Tab-separated table of N, CA and C in Angstrom:
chain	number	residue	atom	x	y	z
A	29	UNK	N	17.611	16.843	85.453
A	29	UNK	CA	17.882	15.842	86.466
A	29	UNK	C	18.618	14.698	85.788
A	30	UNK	N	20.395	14.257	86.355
A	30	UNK	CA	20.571	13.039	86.075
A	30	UNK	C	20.647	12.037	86.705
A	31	UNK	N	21.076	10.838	86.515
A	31	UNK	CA	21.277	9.729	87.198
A	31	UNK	C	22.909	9.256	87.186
A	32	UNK	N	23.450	8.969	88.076
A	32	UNK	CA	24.020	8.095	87.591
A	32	UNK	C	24.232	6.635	87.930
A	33	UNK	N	24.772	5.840	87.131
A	33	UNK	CA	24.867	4.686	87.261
A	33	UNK	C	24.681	4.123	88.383
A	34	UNK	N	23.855	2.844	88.569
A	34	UNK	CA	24.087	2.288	89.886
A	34	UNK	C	24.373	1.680	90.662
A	35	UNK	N	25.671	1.310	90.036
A	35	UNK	CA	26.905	0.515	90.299
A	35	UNK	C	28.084	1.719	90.854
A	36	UNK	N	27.778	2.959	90.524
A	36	UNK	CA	28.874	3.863	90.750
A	36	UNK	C	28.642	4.672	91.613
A	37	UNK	N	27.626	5.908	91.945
A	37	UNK	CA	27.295	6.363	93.200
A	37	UNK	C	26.220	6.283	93.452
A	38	UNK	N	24.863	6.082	92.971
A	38	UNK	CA	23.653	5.382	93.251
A	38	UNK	C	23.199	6.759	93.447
A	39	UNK	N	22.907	7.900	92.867
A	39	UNK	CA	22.885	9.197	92.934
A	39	UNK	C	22.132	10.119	91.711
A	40	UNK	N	21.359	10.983	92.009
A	40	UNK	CA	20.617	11.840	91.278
A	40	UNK	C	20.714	13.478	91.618
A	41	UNK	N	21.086	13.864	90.467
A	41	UNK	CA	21.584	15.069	90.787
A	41	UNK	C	20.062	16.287	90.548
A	42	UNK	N	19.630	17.247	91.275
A	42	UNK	CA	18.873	18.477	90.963
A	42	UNK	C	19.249	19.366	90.918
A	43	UNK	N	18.767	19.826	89.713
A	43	UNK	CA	19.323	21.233	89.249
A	43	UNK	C	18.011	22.440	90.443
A	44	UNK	N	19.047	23.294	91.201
A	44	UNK	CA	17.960	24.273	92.115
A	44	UNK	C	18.468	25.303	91.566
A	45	UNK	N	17.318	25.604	90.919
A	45	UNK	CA	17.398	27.651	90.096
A	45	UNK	C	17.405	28.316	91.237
A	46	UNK	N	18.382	29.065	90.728
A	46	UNK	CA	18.918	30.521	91.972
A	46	UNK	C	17.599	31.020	91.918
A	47	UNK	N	16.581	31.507	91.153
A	47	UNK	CA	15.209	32.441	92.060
A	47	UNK	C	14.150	31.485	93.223
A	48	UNK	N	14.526	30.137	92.950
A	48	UNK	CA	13.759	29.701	93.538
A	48	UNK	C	14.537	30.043	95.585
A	49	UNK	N	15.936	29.540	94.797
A	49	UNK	CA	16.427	29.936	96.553
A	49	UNK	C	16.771	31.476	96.851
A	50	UNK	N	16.558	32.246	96.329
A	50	UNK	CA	17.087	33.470	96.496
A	50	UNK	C	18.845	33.916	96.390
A	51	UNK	N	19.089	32.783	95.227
A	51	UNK	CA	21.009	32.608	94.805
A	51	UNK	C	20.949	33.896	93.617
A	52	UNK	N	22.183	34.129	93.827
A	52	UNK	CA	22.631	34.848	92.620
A	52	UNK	C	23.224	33.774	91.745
A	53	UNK	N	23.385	32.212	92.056
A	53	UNK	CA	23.645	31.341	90.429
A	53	UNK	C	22.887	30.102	90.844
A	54	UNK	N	22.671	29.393	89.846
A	54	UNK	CA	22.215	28.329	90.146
A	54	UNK	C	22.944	27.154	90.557
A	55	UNK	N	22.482	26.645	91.555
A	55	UNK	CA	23.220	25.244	91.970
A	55	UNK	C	22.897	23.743	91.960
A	56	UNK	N	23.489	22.449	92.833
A	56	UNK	CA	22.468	21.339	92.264
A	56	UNK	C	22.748	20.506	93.681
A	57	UNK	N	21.776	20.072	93.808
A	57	UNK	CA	21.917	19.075	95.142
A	57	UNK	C	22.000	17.711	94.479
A	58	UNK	N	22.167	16.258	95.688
A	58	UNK	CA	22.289	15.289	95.188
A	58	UNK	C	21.496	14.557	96.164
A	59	UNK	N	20.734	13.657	95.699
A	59	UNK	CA	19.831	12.695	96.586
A	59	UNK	C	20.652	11.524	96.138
A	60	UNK	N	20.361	10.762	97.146
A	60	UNK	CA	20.888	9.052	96.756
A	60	UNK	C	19.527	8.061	97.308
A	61	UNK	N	19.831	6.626	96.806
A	61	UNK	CA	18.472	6.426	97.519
A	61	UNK	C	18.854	5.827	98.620
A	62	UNK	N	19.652	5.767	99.722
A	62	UNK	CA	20.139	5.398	100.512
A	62	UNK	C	19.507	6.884	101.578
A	63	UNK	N	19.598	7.820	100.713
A	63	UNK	CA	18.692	9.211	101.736
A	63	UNK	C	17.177	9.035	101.364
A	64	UNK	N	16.489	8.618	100.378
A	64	UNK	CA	15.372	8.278	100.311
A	64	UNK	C	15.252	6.932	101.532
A	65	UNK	N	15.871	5.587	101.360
A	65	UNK	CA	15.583	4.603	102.099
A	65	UNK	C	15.328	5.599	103.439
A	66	UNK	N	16.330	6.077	104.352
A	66	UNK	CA	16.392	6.680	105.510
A	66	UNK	C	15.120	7.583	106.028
A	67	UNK	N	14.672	7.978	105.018
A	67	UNK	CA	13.617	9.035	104.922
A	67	UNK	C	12.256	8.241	105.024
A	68	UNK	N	12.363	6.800	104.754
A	68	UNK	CA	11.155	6.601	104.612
A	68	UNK	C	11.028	5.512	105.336
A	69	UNK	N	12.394	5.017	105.845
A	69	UNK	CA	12.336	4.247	107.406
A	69	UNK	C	11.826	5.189	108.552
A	70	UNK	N	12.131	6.545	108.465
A	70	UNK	CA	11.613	7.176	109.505
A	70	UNK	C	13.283	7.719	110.164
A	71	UNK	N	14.545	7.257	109.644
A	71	UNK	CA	15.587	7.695	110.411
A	71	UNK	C	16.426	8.879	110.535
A	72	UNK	N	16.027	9.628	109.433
A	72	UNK	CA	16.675	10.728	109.129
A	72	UNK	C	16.139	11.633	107.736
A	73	UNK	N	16.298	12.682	107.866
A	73	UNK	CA	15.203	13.427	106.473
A	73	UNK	C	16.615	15.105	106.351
A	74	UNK	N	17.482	14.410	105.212
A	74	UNK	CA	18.447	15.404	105.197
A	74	UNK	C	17.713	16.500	104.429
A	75	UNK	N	18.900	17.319	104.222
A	75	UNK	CA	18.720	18.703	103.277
A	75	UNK	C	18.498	18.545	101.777
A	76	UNK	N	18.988	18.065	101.194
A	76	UNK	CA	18.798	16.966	100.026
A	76	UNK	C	17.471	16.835	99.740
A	77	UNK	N	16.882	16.577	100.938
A	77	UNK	CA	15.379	15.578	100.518
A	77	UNK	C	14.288	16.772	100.667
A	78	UNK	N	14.815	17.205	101.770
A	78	UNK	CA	13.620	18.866	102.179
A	78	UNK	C	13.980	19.752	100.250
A	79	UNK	N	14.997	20.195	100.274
A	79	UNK	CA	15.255	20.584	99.011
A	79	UNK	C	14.339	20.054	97.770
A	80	UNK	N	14.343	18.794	97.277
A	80	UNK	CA	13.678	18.160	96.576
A	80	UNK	C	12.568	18.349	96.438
A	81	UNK	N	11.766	17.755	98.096
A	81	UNK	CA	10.568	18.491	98.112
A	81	UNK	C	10.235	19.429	98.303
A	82	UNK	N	10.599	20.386	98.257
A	82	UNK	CA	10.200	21.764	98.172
A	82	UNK	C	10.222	21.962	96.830
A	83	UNK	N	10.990	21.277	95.828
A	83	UNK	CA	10.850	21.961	94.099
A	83	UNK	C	9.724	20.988	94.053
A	84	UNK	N	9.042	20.026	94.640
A	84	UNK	CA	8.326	19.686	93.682
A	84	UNK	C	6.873	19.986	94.342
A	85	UNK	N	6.609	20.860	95.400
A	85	UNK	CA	5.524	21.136	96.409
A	85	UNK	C	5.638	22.701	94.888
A	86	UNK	N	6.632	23.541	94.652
A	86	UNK	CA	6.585	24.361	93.728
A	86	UNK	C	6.222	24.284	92.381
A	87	UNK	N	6.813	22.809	91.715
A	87	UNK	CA	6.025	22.333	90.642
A	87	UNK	C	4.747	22.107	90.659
A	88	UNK	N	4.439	21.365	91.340
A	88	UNK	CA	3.210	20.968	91.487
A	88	UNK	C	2.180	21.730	91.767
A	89	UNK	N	2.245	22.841	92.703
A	89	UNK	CA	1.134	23.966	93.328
A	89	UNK	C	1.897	25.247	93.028
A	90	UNK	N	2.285	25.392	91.861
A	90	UNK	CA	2.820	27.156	91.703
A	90	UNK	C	1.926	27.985	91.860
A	91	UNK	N	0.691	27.887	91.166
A	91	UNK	CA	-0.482	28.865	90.997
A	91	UNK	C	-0.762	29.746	92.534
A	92	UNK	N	-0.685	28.546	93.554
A	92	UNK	CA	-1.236	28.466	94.775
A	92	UNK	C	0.137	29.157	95.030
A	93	UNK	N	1.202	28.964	95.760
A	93	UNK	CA	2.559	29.989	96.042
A	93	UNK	C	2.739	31.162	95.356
A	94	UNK	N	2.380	31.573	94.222
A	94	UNK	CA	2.391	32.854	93.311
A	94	UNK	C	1.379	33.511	94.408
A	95	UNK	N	-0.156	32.856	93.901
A	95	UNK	CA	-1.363	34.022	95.090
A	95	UNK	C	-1.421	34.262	96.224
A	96	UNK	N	-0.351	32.730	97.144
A	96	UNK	CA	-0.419	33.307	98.352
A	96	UNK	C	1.059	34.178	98.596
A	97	UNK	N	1.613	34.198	97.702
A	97	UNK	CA	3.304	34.776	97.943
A	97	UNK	C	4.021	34.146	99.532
A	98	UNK	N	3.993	33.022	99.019
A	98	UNK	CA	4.563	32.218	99.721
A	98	UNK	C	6.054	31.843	99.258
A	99	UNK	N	7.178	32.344	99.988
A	99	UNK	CA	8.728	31.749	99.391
A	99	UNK	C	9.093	30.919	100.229
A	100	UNK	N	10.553	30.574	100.136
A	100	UNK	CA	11.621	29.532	100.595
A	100	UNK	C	12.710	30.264	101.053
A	101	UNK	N	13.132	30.034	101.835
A	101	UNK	CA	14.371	30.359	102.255
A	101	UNK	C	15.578	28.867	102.110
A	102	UNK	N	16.189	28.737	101.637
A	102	UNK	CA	17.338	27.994	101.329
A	102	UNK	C	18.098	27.107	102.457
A	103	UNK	N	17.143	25.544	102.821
A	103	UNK	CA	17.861	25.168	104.129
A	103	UNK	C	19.098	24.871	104.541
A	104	UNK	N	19.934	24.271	103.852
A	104	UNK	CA	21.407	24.762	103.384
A	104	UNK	C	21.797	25.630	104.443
A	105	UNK	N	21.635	26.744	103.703
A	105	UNK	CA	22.471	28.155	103.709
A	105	UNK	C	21.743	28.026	105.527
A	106	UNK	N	20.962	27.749	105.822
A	106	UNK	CA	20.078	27.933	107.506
A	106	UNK	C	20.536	26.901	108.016
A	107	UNK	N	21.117	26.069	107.815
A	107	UNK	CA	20.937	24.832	108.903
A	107	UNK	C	22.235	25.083	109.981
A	108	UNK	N	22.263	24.785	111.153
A	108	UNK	CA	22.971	25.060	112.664
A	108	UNK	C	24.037	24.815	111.872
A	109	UNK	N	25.103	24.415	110.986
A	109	UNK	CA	26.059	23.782	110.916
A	109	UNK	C	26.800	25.317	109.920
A	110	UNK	N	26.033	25.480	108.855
A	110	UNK	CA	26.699	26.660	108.154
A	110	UNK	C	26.655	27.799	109.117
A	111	UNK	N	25.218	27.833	110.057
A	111	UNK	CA	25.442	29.018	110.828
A	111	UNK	C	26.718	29.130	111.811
A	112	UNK	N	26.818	27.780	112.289
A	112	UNK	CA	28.091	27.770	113.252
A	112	UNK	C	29.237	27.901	112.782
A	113	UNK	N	29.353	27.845	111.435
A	113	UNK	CA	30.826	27.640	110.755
A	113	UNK	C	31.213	29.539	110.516
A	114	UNK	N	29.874	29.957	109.951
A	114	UNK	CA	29.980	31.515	109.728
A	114	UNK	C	28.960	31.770	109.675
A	115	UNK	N	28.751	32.402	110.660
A	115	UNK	CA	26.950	33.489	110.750
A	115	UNK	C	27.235	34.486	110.042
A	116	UNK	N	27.757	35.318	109.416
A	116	UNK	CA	28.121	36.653	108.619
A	116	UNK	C	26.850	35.806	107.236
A	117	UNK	N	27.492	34.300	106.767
A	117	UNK	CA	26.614	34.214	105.541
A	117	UNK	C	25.450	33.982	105.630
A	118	UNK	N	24.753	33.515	106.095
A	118	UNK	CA	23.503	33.125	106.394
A	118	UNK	C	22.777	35.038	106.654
A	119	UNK	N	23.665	35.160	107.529
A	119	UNK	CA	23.010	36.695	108.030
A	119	UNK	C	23.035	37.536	106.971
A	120	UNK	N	24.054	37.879	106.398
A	120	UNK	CA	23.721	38.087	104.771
A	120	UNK	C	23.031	37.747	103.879
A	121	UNK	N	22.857	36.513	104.191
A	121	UNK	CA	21.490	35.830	102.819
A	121	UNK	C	20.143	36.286	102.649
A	122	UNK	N	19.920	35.997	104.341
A	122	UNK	CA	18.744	37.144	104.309
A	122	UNK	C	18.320	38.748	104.425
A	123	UNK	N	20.084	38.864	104.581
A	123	UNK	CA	19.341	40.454	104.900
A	123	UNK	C	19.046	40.805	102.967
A	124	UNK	N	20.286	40.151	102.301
A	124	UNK	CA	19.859	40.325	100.818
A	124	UNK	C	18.204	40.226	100.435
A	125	UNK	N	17.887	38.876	101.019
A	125	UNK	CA	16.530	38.772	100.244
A	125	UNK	C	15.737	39.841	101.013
A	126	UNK	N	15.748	40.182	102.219
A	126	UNK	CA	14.675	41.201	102.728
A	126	UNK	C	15.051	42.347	101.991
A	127	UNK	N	16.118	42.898	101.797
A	127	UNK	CA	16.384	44.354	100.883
A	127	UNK	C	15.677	44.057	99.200
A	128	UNK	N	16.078	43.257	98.905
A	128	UNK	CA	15.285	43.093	97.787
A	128	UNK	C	13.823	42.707	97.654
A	129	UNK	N	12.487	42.473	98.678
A	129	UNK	CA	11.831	42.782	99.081
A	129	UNK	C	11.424	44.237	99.001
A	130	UNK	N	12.176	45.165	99.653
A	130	UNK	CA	11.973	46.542	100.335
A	130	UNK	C	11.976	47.259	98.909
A	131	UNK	N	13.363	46.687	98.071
A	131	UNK	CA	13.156	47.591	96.952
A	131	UNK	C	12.085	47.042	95.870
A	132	UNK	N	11.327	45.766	96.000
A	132	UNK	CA	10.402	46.076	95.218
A	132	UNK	C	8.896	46.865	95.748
A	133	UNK	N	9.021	46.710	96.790
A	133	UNK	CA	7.919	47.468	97.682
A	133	UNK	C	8.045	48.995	97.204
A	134	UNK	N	9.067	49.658	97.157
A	134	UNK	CA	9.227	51.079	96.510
A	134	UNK	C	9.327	50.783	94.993
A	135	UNK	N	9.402	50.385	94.178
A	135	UNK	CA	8.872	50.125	93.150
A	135	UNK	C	7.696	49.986	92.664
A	136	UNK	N	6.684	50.126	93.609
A	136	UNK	CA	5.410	49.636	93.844
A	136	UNK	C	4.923	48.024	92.480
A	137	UNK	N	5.923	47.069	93.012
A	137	UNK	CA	5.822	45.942	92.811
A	137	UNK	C	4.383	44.919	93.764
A	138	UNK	N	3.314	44.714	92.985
A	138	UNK	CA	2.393	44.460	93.941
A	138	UNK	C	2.664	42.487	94.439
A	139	UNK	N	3.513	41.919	93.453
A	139	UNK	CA	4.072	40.709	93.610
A	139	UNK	C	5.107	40.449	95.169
A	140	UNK	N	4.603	41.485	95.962
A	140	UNK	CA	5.733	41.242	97.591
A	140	UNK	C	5.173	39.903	98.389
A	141	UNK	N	6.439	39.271	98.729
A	141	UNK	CA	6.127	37.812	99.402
A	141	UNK	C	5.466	38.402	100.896
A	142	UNK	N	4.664	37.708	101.095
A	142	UNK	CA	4.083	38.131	102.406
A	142	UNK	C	4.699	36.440	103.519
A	143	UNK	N	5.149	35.623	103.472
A	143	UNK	CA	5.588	34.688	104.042
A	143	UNK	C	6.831	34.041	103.337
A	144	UNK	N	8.184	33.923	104.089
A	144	UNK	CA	8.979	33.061	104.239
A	144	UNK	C	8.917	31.862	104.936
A	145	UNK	N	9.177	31.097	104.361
A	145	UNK	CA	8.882	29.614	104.756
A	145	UNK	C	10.502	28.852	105.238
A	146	UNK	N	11.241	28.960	105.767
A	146	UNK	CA	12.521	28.610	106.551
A	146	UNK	C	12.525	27.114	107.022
A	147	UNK	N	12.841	26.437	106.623
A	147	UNK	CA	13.217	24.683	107.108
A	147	UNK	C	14.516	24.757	107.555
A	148	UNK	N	14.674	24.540	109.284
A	148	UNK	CA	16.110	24.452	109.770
A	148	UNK	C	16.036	23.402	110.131
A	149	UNK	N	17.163	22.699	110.099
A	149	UNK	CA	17.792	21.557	110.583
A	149	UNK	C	18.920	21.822	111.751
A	150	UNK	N	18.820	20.683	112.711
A	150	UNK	CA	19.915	20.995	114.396
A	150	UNK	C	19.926	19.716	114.552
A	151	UNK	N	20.932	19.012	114.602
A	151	UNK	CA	21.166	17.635	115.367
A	151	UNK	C	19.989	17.083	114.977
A	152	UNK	N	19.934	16.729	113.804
A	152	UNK	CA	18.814	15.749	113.288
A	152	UNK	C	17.569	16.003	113.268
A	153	UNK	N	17.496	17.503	113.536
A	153	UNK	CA	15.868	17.664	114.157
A	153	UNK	C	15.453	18.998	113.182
A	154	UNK	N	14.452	18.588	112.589
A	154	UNK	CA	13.800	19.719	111.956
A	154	UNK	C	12.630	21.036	112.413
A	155	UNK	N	12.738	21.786	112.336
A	155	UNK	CA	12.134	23.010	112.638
A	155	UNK	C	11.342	23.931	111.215
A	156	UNK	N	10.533	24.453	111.501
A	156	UNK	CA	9.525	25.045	110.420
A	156	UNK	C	9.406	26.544	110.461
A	157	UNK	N	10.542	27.936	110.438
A	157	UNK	CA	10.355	28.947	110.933
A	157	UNK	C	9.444	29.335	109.637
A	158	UNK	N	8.439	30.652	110.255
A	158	UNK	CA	7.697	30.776	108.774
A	158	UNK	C	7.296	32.881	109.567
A	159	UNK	N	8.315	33.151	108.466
A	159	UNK	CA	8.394	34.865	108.896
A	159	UNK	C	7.471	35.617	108.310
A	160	UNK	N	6.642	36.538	108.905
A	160	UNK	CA	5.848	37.468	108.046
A	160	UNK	C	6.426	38.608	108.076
A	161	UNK	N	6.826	39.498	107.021
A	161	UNK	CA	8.010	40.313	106.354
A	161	UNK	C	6.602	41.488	107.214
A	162	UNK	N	5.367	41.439	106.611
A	162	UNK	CA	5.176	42.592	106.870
A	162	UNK	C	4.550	42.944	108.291
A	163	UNK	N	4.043	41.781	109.051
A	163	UNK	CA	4.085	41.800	110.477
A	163	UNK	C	5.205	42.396	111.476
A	164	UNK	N	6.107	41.544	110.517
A	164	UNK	CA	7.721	41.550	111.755
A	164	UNK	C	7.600	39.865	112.726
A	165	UNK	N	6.777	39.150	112.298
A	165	UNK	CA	6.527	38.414	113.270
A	165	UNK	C	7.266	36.779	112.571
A	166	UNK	N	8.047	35.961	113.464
A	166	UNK	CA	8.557	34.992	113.140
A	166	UNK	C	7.430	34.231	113.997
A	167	UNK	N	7.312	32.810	113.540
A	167	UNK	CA	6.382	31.510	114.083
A	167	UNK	C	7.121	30.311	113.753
A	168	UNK	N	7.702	29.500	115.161
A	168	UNK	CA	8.408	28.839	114.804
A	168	UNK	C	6.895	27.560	114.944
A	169	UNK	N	7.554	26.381	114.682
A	169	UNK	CA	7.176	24.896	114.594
A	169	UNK	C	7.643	24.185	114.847
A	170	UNK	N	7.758	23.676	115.745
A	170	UNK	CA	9.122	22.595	116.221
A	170	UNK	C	8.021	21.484	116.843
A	171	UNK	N	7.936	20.005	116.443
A	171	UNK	CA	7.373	19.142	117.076
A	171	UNK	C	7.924	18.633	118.272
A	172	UNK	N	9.419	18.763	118.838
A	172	UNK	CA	10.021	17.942	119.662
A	172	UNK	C	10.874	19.297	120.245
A	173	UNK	N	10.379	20.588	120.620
A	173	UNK	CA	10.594	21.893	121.356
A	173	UNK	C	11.852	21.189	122.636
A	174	UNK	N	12.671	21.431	122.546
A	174	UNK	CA	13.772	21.051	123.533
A	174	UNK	C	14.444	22.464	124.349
A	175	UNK	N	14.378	23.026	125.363
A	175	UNK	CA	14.632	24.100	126.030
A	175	UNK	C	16.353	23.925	125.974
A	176	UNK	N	16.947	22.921	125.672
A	176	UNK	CA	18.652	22.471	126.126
A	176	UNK	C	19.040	23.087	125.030
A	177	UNK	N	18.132	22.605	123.774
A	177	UNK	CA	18.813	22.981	122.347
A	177	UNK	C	19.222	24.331	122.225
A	178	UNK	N	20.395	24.398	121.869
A	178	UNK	CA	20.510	25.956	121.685
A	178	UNK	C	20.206	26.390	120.079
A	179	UNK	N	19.041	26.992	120.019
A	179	UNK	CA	18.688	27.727	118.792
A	179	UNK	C	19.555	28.794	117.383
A	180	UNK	N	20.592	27.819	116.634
A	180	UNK	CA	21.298	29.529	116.162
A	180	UNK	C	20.677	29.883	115.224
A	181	UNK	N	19.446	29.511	114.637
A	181	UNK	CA	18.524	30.170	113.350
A	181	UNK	C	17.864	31.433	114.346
A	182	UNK	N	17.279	31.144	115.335
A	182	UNK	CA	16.525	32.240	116.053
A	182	UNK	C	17.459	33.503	116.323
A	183	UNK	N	18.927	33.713	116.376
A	183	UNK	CA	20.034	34.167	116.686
A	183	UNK	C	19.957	35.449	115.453
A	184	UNK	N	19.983	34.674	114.321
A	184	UNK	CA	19.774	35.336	112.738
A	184	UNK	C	18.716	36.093	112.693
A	185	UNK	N	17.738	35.296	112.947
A	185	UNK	CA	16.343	35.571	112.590
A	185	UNK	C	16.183	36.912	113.210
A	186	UNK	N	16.518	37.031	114.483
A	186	UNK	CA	15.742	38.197	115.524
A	186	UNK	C	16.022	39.342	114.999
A	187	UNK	N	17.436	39.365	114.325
A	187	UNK	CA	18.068	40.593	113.937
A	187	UNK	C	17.181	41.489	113.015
């Protein structure tokens, strides 16, 4: 993690390991505290910040995510905006991570995630999809459920 100066972009960079998101490389997000201020006025809670906390809900409680095989799905790559730009990637992202799933299941790999944990973002509004691979069953979470909103994570998801 760096900083830089804070006279120049007022910015901290995180390094996110590709296994944690299901990447084939590793990448890095950037918080500023201008997305912290926002976040903690109550006005807005970007991708940035969900990101963040999610590495450190993983630092902090690994033991607990290892036994319950609990993962992440990459909000990024999910949020209405990449889906609208190109659903092919997103729809790809996961069909990758579910195949790689399947082939450790025939491997008889006893380490299989039994929950995906999905944070989407839509017009400012966050959503909590949380998939059980071996149910088949998606459970969304939405505190502020809007029937107008048109859903494009659920679009992906159903497939």
């Amino acid at each position: 993690m760096t900083s830089a100066p804070d006279d120049i972009y007022d910015n901290t960079t995180i390094p996110l390991a590709a296994s944690v998101w299901h990447s084939d490389f590793d990448q890095e997000t950037y918080i500023t505290a201008s997305d912290i201020g926002e976040f903690l006025r109550g006005a807005c809670l970007n991708i940035s910040a969900i990101q963040v906390y999610i590495l450190c809900l993983l630092h902090d409680h690994a033991k607990s995510f290892e036994m319950s095989r609990i993962s992440f799905i990459c909000p990024e790559i999910m949020s209405s905006t990449r889906i609208k730009a190109d659903p092919g990637a997103p729809t790809m992202y996961l069909k990758n991570i579910f195949q790689a799933e399947i082939e450790k299941e025939k491997m008889g790999n006893p380490n299989l995630t039994n929950w995906f944990l999905i944070p989407y973002n839509q017009e400012n509004h966050w959503n909590l999809y949380v998939m059980d691979l071996r149910r088949g069953y998606v459970y969304i979470f939405d505190s502020a459920r809007d029937p107008r909103r048109t859903d494009y994570a659920w679009g992906i998801l159903s497939l």
